[in-house]
Amino acid sequence: MITDGELIGFLSDGEFHSGEEIGLQLGVSRTAIWKRLKKLSSLGLKVDSIKGCGYRLSQKLELLDKGLIESYLSGNIKAAINDLYIESVTDSTNNYLLERPKDNQTPSAANICLAEHQSGGRGRRGRQWMSPYGSNLYLSLDWQFEGGIAALEGLSLAVGVVVVRSLSALGIVGVSLKWPNDILIDGAKLGGILIDVKGDHAGPCRIVVGVGVNINMSRQDVDIDQSWIDLKSICADISRNKLAAYMIDELIKLLASYEMKGFQPYVAEWQRLDAFNGKLVDVISGEQKISGICCGIANNGALIIDIDGVKKRMHGGELSLRLSNES
């Protein structure tokens, strides 16, 4: 019995392959191939079928490659990785790491999970994260801190800064940040950050940092209730493997020094990247809505809103930020 991942890997070149060829290469019957092909639409993949030519994916895929990713990593970063997992399908890369035992992990080493597809990808406030197979970047990294949750103030904002650095290293310009964890280009969402924390307020704690970036999304097959953008629509093809490696490099450097340095080294850079600074915004918490002028962030990462001349600091949790003219 073949897996979806094996079949997709065979078809990832975007060329036509006959059912007989696929069956011979993968060691299964043509009927089994046909049944498996019918299931690929649930992963966000479109299969073209032409009599006399065979089957192909509607677009070529660059699948994740552990060896290739590791070849792009610097030596000191490789030494800081416990394990690098690449999954064909998982419910979410954050959950994958949260559910793994931590017995042998040291505070200065990371476990990393990347996936081709997330069946239950999560965004902020429980929203679904759209995850078509082999098209975008779904990356999670876990780390242990000894100083407790209190030492993690502003971390999601600092992650946003290093995500922008990773994109800039590949020549992607015009990226901005929306408090507290959205990555934007031209006001449209390119990606997001989700951090899960487990542990003690003052003692050892474990975090999982999840980053999702839209690389190649089909507008016909994706239902998203906000303005979004992907990298393919604004630049030449971007290697998913190279972007994953650059992201891992930056995240490990951030986490390795964060307990000692905190958010302070990232404040000025985040302010420069702030997409909403000086704009009229609505801050929504449950049924309540507060309107004011966005004045950037405080040194601890709190959002500063000017409400009729009074500056108020607002923290994360269930807050949602949007421009006042957005629906």
GROMACS .gro file of C-alpha atoms in nm:
model
  327
    1MET     CA    1   0.000   0.000   0.000
    2ILE     CA    2   0.142   0.338  -0.097
    3THR     CA    3   0.101   0.659   0.098
    4ASP     CA    4  -0.017   0.996  -0.031
    5GLY     CA    5   0.334   1.129   0.025
    6GLU     CA    6   0.493   0.859  -0.193
    7LEU     CA    7   0.250   0.922  -0.477
    8ILE     CA    8   0.287   1.300  -0.454
    9GLY     CA    9   0.664   1.264  -0.447
   10PHE     CA   10   0.653   1.069  -0.772
   11LEU     CA   11   0.429   1.329  -0.938
   12SER     CA   12   0.603   1.635  -0.791
   13ASP     CA   13   0.795   1.699  -1.116
   14GLY     CA   14   0.472   1.823  -1.277
   15GLU     CA   15   0.515   1.588  -1.576
   16PHE     CA   16   0.264   1.334  -1.707
   17HIS     CA   17   0.306   0.975  -1.591
   18SER     CA   18   0.093   0.681  -1.703
   19GLY     CA   19  -0.092   0.471  -1.448
   20GLU     CA   20   0.118   0.174  -1.558
   21GLU     CA   21   0.444   0.363  -1.500
   22ILE     CA   22   0.335   0.484  -1.158
   23GLY     CA   23   0.220   0.135  -1.061
   24LEU     CA   24   0.547  -0.026  -1.170
   25GLN     CA   25   0.760   0.231  -0.989
   26LEU     CA   26   0.560   0.220  -0.667
   27GLY     CA   27   0.472  -0.149  -0.677
   28VAL     CA   28   0.093  -0.123  -0.672
   29SER     CA   29  -0.194  -0.180  -0.915
   30ARG     CA   30  -0.335   0.085  -1.148
   31THR     CA   31  -0.664   0.061  -0.956
   32ALA     CA   32  -0.486   0.144  -0.631
   33ILE     CA   33  -0.319   0.440  -0.800
   34TRP     CA   34  -0.653   0.570  -0.930
   35LYS     CA   35  -0.816   0.544  -0.587
   36ARG     CA   36  -0.527   0.726  -0.423
   37LEU     CA   37  -0.526   1.000  -0.687
   38LYS     CA   38  -0.893   1.075  -0.614
   39LYS     CA   39  -0.803   1.151  -0.252
   40LEU     CA   40  -0.541   1.414  -0.332
   41SER     CA   41  -0.800   1.691  -0.374
   42SER     CA   42  -0.854   1.681   0.004
   43LEU     CA   43  -0.492   1.797   0.039
   44GLY     CA   44  -0.550   2.098  -0.185
   45LEU     CA   45  -0.389   1.935  -0.489
   46LYS     CA   46  -0.533   1.928  -0.841
   47VAL     CA   47  -0.454   1.630  -1.065
   48ASP     CA   48  -0.477   1.659  -1.444
   49SER     CA   49  -0.573   1.343  -1.631
   50ILE     CA   50  -0.543   1.313  -2.011
   51LYS     CA   51  -0.611   0.993  -2.199
   52GLY     CA   52  -0.295   0.865  -2.362
   53CYS     CA   53  -0.074   1.087  -2.144
   54GLY     CA   54  -0.156   0.981  -1.791
   55TYR     CA   55  -0.165   1.186  -1.474
   56ARG     CA   56   0.018   1.490  -1.344
   57LEU     CA   57  -0.012   1.747  -1.070
   58SER     CA   58  -0.137   2.079  -1.206
   59GLN     CA   59   0.180   2.244  -1.079
   60LYS     CA   60   0.532   2.131  -1.000
   61LEU     CA   61   0.610   2.104  -0.628
   62GLU     CA   62   0.933   2.160  -0.439
   63LEU     CA   63   0.891   1.909  -0.158
   64LEU     CA   64   1.072   1.950   0.170
   65ASP     CA   65   1.412   1.781   0.184
   66LYS     CA   66   1.587   1.732   0.519
   67GLY     CA   67   1.933   1.695   0.366
   68LEU     CA   68   1.890   2.008   0.154
   69ILE     CA   69   1.765   2.213   0.448
   70GLU     CA   70   2.058   2.101   0.661
   71SER     CA   71   2.301   2.192   0.383
   72TYR     CA   72   2.186   2.555   0.405
   73LEU     CA   73   2.229   2.574   0.785
   74SER     CA   74   2.543   2.717   0.943
   75GLY     CA   75   2.754   2.480   1.152
   76ASN     CA   76   2.678   2.631   1.491
   77ILE     CA   77   2.305   2.618   1.418
   78LYS     CA   78   2.321   2.249   1.324
   79ALA     CA   79   2.480   2.180   1.663
   80ALA     CA   80   2.181   2.343   1.835
   81ILE     CA   81   1.926   2.107   1.677
   82ASN     CA   82   1.814   1.795   1.858
   83ASP     CA   83   1.590   1.659   1.581
   84LEU     CA   84   1.448   1.786   1.253
   85TYR     CA   85   1.123   1.614   1.156
   86ILE     CA   86   0.960   1.643   0.814
   87GLU     CA   87   0.604   1.513   0.799
   88SER     CA   88   0.388   1.460   0.493
   89VAL     CA   89   0.066   1.530   0.686
   90THR     CA   90   0.011   1.625   1.049
   91ASP     CA   91  -0.272   1.802   1.230
   92SER     CA   92  -0.041   2.093   1.311
   93THR     CA   93   0.335   2.126   1.345
   94ASN     CA   94   0.293   2.293   1.686
   95ASN     CA   95   0.085   2.001   1.814
   96TYR     CA   96   0.334   1.753   1.670
   97LEU     CA   97   0.609   1.895   1.890
   98LEU     CA   98   0.391   1.952   2.196
   99GLU     CA   99   0.292   1.585   2.197
  100ARG     CA  100   0.649   1.453   2.178
  101PRO     CA  101   0.835   1.356   2.499
  102LYS     CA  102   1.103   1.597   2.617
  103ASP     CA  103   1.316   1.367   2.834
  104ASN     CA  104   1.643   1.405   2.645
  105GLN     CA  105   1.625   1.764   2.529
  106THR     CA  106   1.866   2.018   2.673
  107PRO     CA  107   1.769   2.383   2.725
  108SER     CA  108   1.996   2.496   2.441
  109ALA     CA  109   1.877   2.251   2.174
  110ALA     CA  110   1.570   2.257   1.953
  111ASN     CA  111   1.331   2.009   1.803
  112ILE     CA  112   1.192   2.126   1.470
  113CYS     CA  113   0.894   2.008   1.268
  114LEU     CA  114   0.804   2.098   0.911
  115ALA     CA  115   0.505   1.959   0.724
  116GLU     CA  116   0.384   1.948   0.367
  117HIS     CA  117   0.023   1.972   0.486
  118GLN     CA  118  -0.158   2.050   0.812
  119SER     CA  119  -0.500   1.893   0.853
  120GLY     CA  120  -0.578   2.114   1.152
  121GLY     CA  121  -0.346   2.412   1.123
  122ARG     CA  122  -0.420   2.681   1.381
  123GLY     CA  123  -0.403   3.056   1.360
  124ARG     CA  124  -0.452   3.307   1.639
  125ARG     CA  125  -0.769   3.280   1.850
  126GLY     CA  126  -0.837   2.928   1.718
  127ARG     CA  127  -0.881   3.029   1.355
  128GLN     CA  128  -0.805   2.766   1.092
  129TRP     CA  129  -0.478   2.809   0.904
  130MET     CA  130  -0.517   2.708   0.538
  131SER     CA  131  -0.253   2.450   0.447
  132PRO     CA  132  -0.252   2.325   0.085
  133TYR     CA  133  -0.003   2.042   0.035
  134GLY     CA  134   0.354   2.128  -0.059
  135SER     CA  135   0.272   2.491  -0.131
  136ASN     CA  136   0.362   2.698   0.174
  137LEU     CA  137   0.589   2.689   0.477
  138TYR     CA  138   0.459   2.535   0.800
  139LEU     CA  139   0.740   2.534   1.056
  140SER     CA  140   0.748   2.485   1.434
  141LEU     CA  141   1.042   2.488   1.672
  142ASP     CA  142   1.046   2.408   2.042
  143TRP     CA  143   1.284   2.537   2.304
  144GLN     CA  144   1.318   2.521   2.679
  145PHE     CA  145   1.372   2.826   2.898
  146GLU     CA  146   1.490   2.801   3.255
  147GLY     CA  147   1.377   3.147   3.366
  148GLY     CA  148   1.004   3.088   3.330
  149ILE     CA  149   0.723   3.243   3.133
  150ALA     CA  150   0.798   3.590   3.271
  151ALA     CA  151   1.122   3.595   3.068
  152LEU     CA  152   0.931   3.558   2.740
  153GLU     CA  153   0.773   3.905   2.731
  154GLY     CA  154   0.756   4.035   2.372
  155LEU     CA  155   0.874   3.707   2.219
  156SER     CA  156   0.608   3.684   1.946
  157LEU     CA  157   0.704   4.034   1.828
  158ALA     CA  158   1.074   3.942   1.823
  159VAL     CA  159   0.988   3.634   1.617
  160GLY     CA  160   0.815   3.863   1.367
  161VAL     CA  161   1.136   4.065   1.332
  162VAL     CA  162   1.352   3.760   1.257
  163VAL     CA  163   1.093   3.625   1.011
  164VAL     CA  164   1.127   3.952   0.818
  165ARG     CA  165   1.506   3.915   0.832
  166SER     CA  166   1.479   3.566   0.683
  167LEU     CA  167   1.262   3.693   0.399
  168SER     CA  168   1.494   3.988   0.338
  169ALA     CA  169   1.791   3.750   0.307
  170LEU     CA  170   1.613   3.597   0.006
  171GLY     CA  171   1.553   3.937  -0.154
  172ILE     CA  172   1.192   3.981  -0.044
  173VAL     CA  173   1.127   4.349   0.033
  174GLY     CA  174   0.829   4.550   0.152
  175VAL     CA  175   0.743   4.318   0.441
  176SER     CA  176   0.580   4.475   0.747
  177LEU     CA  177   0.438   4.357   1.080
  178LYS     CA  178   0.097   4.386   1.242
  179TRP     CA  179   0.077   4.361   1.620
  180PRO     CA  180   0.103   4.107   1.767
  181ASN     CA  181   0.184   3.830   1.517
  182ASP     CA  182   0.091   3.894   1.153
  183ILE     CA  183   0.335   3.928   0.862
  184LEU     CA  184   0.211   4.160   0.584
  185ILE     CA  185   0.298   4.283   0.237
  186ASP     CA  186   0.100   4.579   0.100
  187GLY     CA  187  -0.147   4.539   0.387
  188ALA     CA  188  -0.229   4.178   0.293
  189LYS     CA  189  -0.145   3.883   0.515
  190LEU     CA  190   0.162   3.687   0.406
  191GLY     CA  191   0.198   3.477   0.719
  192GLY     CA  192   0.152   3.449   1.091
  193ILE     CA  193   0.308   3.339   1.418
  194LEU     CA  194   0.160   3.118   1.688
  195ILE     CA  195   0.340   3.051   2.017
  196ASP     CA  196   0.234   2.780   2.263
  197VAL     CA  197   0.377   2.793   2.616
  198LYS     CA  198   0.383   2.526   2.883
  199GLY     CA  199   0.547   2.554   3.222
  200ASP     CA  200   0.597   2.760   3.533
  201HIS     CA  201   0.575   3.138   3.560
  202ALA     CA  202   0.910   3.154   3.739
  203GLY     CA  203   1.064   2.811   3.668
  204PRO     CA  204   1.145   2.596   3.364
  205CYS     CA  205   0.904   2.635   3.074
  206ARG     CA  206   0.876   2.505   2.722
  207ILE     CA  207   0.769   2.702   2.418
  208VAL     CA  208   0.677   2.600   2.066
  209VAL     CA  209   0.710   2.874   1.805
  210GLY     CA  210   0.501   2.816   1.493
  211VAL     CA  211   0.549   3.017   1.172
  212GLY     CA  212   0.339   2.991   0.857
  213VAL     CA  213   0.424   3.172   0.533
  214ASN     CA  214   0.217   3.170   0.213
  215ILE     CA  215   0.442   3.077  -0.078
  216ASN     CA  216   0.215   2.949  -0.355
  217MET     CA  217  -0.160   2.965  -0.287
  218SER     CA  218  -0.437   2.908  -0.541
  219ARG     CA  219  -0.710   3.171  -0.514
  220GLN     CA  220  -0.963   2.933  -0.665
  221ASP     CA  221  -0.919   2.665  -0.401
  222VAL     CA  222  -0.862   2.867  -0.082
  223ASP     CA  223  -1.138   3.026   0.126
  224ILE     CA  224  -0.986   3.293   0.355
  225ASP     CA  225  -1.194   3.571   0.511
  226GLN     CA  226  -0.925   3.840   0.492
  227SER     CA  227  -0.692   4.000   0.239
  228TRP     CA  228  -0.389   3.776   0.178
  229ILE     CA  229  -0.086   3.746  -0.049
  230ASP     CA  230   0.175   3.485  -0.133
  231LEU     CA  231   0.541   3.510  -0.234
  232LYS     CA  232   0.490   3.371  -0.584
  233SER     CA  233   0.261   3.661  -0.675
  234ILE     CA  234   0.525   3.922  -0.596
  235CYS     CA  235   0.859   3.766  -0.689
  236ALA     CA  236   1.033   3.483  -0.870
  237ASP     CA  237   1.014   3.132  -0.732
  238ILE     CA  238   1.133   3.103  -0.373
  239SER     CA  239   1.284   2.778  -0.249
  240ARG     CA  240   1.080   2.641   0.041
  241ASN     CA  241   1.384   2.449   0.162
  242LYS     CA  242   1.609   2.752   0.160
  243LEU     CA  243   1.347   2.970   0.332
  244ALA     CA  244   1.299   2.698   0.597
  245ALA     CA  245   1.675   2.690   0.662
  246TYR     CA  246   1.704   3.069   0.686
  247MET     CA  247   1.408   3.075   0.923
  248ILE     CA  248   1.556   2.803   1.145
  249ASP     CA  249   1.888   2.990   1.158
  250GLU     CA  250   1.724   3.314   1.269
  251LEU     CA  251   1.485   3.151   1.519
  252ILE     CA  252   1.758   2.954   1.695
  253LYS     CA  253   1.980   3.262   1.722
  254LEU     CA  254   1.686   3.452   1.869
  255LEU     CA  255   1.589   3.184   2.123
  256ALA     CA  256   1.947   3.112   2.229
  257SER     CA  257   1.994   3.471   2.345
  258TYR     CA  258   1.641   3.574   2.443
  259GLU     CA  259   1.648   3.466   2.806
  260MET     CA  260   1.951   3.688   2.865
  261LYS     CA  261   1.874   3.983   2.633
  262GLY     CA  262   1.494   3.982   2.612
  263PHE     CA  263   1.290   4.193   2.372
  264GLN     CA  264   1.488   4.516   2.405
  265PRO     CA  265   1.727   4.452   2.108
  266TYR     CA  266   1.424   4.410   1.876
  267VAL     CA  267   1.208   4.707   1.978
  268ALA     CA  268   1.348   4.967   1.735
  269GLU     CA  269   1.343   4.723   1.442
  270TRP     CA  270   0.985   4.622   1.516
  271GLN     CA  271   0.884   4.989   1.529
  272ARG     CA  272   1.033   5.046   1.183
  273LEU     CA  273   0.836   4.749   1.047
  274ASP     CA  274   0.504   4.847   1.211
  275ALA     CA  275   0.236   4.859   0.939
  276PHE     CA  276  -0.016   5.044   1.158
  277ASN     CA  277   0.193   5.314   1.326
  278GLY     CA  278   0.016   5.653   1.317
  279LYS     CA  279  -0.307   5.505   1.178
  280LEU     CA  280  -0.658   5.505   1.320
  281VAL     CA  281  -0.730   5.153   1.443
  282ASP     CA  282  -0.991   4.951   1.627
  283VAL     CA  283  -0.882   4.725   1.910
  284ILE     CA  284  -1.141   4.453   1.967
  285SER     CA  285  -1.175   4.239   2.278
  286GLY     CA  286  -1.482   4.018   2.275
  287GLU     CA  287  -1.779   4.246   2.218
  288GLN     CA  288  -1.586   4.561   2.309
  289LYS     CA  289  -1.422   4.790   2.054
  290ILE     CA  290  -1.181   5.072   2.130
  291SER     CA  291  -1.075   5.317   1.859
  292GLY     CA  292  -0.763   5.531   1.862
  293ILE     CA  293  -0.435   5.618   1.694
  294CYS     CA  294  -0.174   5.343   1.693
  295CYS     CA  295   0.147   5.474   1.852
  296GLY     CA  296   0.369   5.169   1.820
  297ILE     CA  297   0.480   4.951   2.107
  298ALA     CA  298   0.634   4.986   2.451
  299ASN     CA  299   0.966   4.824   2.543
  300ASN     CA  300   0.781   4.520   2.677
  301GLY     CA  301   0.585   4.473   2.353
  302ALA     CA  302   0.257   4.623   2.472
  303LEU     CA  303   0.054   4.803   2.206
  304ILE     CA  304   0.020   5.180   2.263
  305ILE     CA  305  -0.308   5.341   2.154
  306ASP     CA  306  -0.382   5.714   2.176
  307ILE     CA  307  -0.748   5.747   2.276
  308ASP     CA  308  -0.854   6.112   2.273
  309GLY     CA  309  -0.509   6.225   2.382
  310VAL     CA  310  -0.462   5.958   2.648
  311LYS     CA  311  -0.210   5.687   2.568
  312LYS     CA  312  -0.314   5.344   2.682
  313ARG     CA  313  -0.101   5.029   2.685
  314MET     CA  314  -0.273   4.712   2.575
  315HIS     CA  315  -0.147   4.357   2.599
  316GLY     CA  316  -0.211   4.035   2.406
  317GLY     CA  317  -0.459   3.765   2.491
  318GLU     CA  318  -0.790   3.804   2.310
  319LEU     CA  319  -0.722   4.146   2.158
  320SER     CA  320  -0.760   4.188   1.783
  321LEU     CA  321  -0.626   4.486   1.591
  322ARG     CA  322  -0.753   4.622   1.260
  323LEU     CA  323  -0.768   4.948   1.065
  324SER     CA  324  -1.084   5.144   1.144
  325ASN     CA  325  -1.202   5.134   0.780
  326GLU     CA  326  -1.180   4.754   0.762
  327SER     CA  327  -1.500   4.551   0.782
   0.00000   0.00000   0.00000
